[in-house]
């Protein structure tokens, strides 16, 4: 084998390569020699065996190649962290880590041809497998490392509580908007630090068009590729969704379009899912990848919440204007403070995602104002006027042309959906489900709802 090149690789600090770089060249070559498999030709000559292990040994131990391969746990893919010797990028210029390409495999094969003295024809397939194998021994998480760096450099000035006063200006600056600044930023860094963590919060930035809602959210990401605003529909397509969310730190449901086009149960599942489970093409087994992003919504409308139970995941914030450049300027400090605040809250066992009673009361009223009118509302409220108790089933089945109390006029095959809508309307208007059921009559066994108590 030819002497190893002794020039230092321009490795990127996204992944931890210190252990590899610290090995002296001579030590690395000794390890390489010790790990190689040898064979003997018919003439008795010792040669390096054309075995998969030997390809991997060169990738892991040879000083020319050992700093070239890593696995980025954030993007969940192997990356090239330094140019392959002899490739077009091996020109002394700064190198930006990137995913493997087919030309990288070709460059490795050419290097092996020239330097390895592996017996026989160099196998491109074995070379590629060895690149993946070597990358696994040098794993790092560029998002987590970035967030930890931000925390270490935080200047101890509090900013996150002013997120919706300084960076995205809330229409109503109050206890709710102040607390939401802290909660949103801590939620944003949660999965960056703890992949797949449980998260049921979806902030919705509501404001006029062209005030910079999307640019403001993108500004929270250290890399534009970590931001996404076009999740593939339908959201139930786990393959497309899983591939799209790889390498994403923040995903925007722009103008809340997917909310209108998606079944509410599917939407709830998408928002709260902790892991993406899917079967990539050309792979036999399903993969499960912990989610690393937080999902935000944006809209320029003032009514957009369709489902009462699903609405508990939505946290609307009305904003008048935004300052993306200010967010970008303060981003490292905002994220650093959020990391410190989150870790302190977790260490103390605090429910950091909960609002104060005053802020929660404001949120309940806010959600009510954002709810779309249900077409059944007027029929239901007219039907229950003057009643003290009722079942959802009777409202659903009572004919629409009934003289006394017209109902929805649906038949027995309508399914559970209309009944759930009626129940939601009743609850929204103060009715509560009793612990009893109808004991007789045509609606026997049906749950009973009781009218709200009249205030004296």
XYZ file of N, CA and C in Angstrom, residues 307-309 364 367-369 371 377 381 420-433 450-452:
81
model
N -63.514 20.776 14.625
C -63.842 19.664 15.508
C -63.594 20.062 16.953
N -64.595 19.868 17.799
C -64.495 20.320 19.186
C -63.387 19.604 19.952
N -63.315 18.262 19.802
C -62.304 17.524 20.547
C -60.910 17.780 19.994
N -59.945 29.278 25.933
C -61.254 28.652 25.689
C -62.153 29.595 24.902
N -60.848 29.886 21.272
C -61.203 28.737 20.435
C -62.666 28.794 20.007
N -63.531 29.193 20.923
C -64.950 29.305 20.572
C -65.144 30.286 19.422
N -64.397 31.377 19.458
C -64.526 32.388 18.401
C -63.955 31.915 17.066
N -64.203 28.731 15.966
C -64.913 27.543 15.498
C -65.822 27.876 14.320
N -76.344 23.451 13.799
C -76.509 24.205 15.045
C -77.919 24.750 15.235
N -80.447 23.648 18.320
C -80.842 24.601 19.358
C -82.346 24.856 19.343
N -72.388 12.582 16.878
C -71.241 13.232 17.517
C -71.284 14.742 17.293
N -71.713 15.159 16.100
C -71.849 16.593 15.832
C -72.894 17.214 16.745
N -74.029 16.528 16.888
C -75.102 17.030 17.754
C -74.607 17.125 19.192
N -73.899 16.090 19.658
C -73.377 16.102 21.027
C -72.419 17.269 21.236
N -71.580 17.548 20.236
C -70.634 18.661 20.338
C -71.370 19.993 20.444
N -72.443 20.145 19.668
C -73.235 21.383 19.720
C -73.880 21.536 21.089
N -74.410 20.443 21.623
C -75.034 20.494 22.948
C -74.013 20.897 24.011
N -72.850 20.260 23.996
C -71.826 20.581 24.996
C -71.377 22.030 24.887
N -71.224 22.486 23.655
C -70.780 23.863 23.445
C -71.782 24.860 24.006
N -73.038 24.463 24.078
C -74.086 25.357 24.571
C -74.536 25.018 25.984
N -73.666 24.350 26.731
C -73.897 24.173 28.157
C -74.577 22.891 28.577
N -75.018 22.081 27.644
C -75.628 20.806 27.999
C -74.533 19.835 28.438
N -74.899 18.941 29.370
C -73.911 17.971 29.833
C -74.503 16.570 29.806
N -73.636 15.640 29.539
C -74.084 14.241 29.464
C -74.317 13.702 30.863
N -78.430 16.703 29.695
C -79.232 17.566 30.556
C -79.000 19.030 30.214
N -80.090 19.801 30.269
C -80.014 21.225 29.941
C -79.165 21.968 30.961
N -78.538 23.066 30.559
C -77.759 23.860 31.522
C -78.674 24.451 32.581
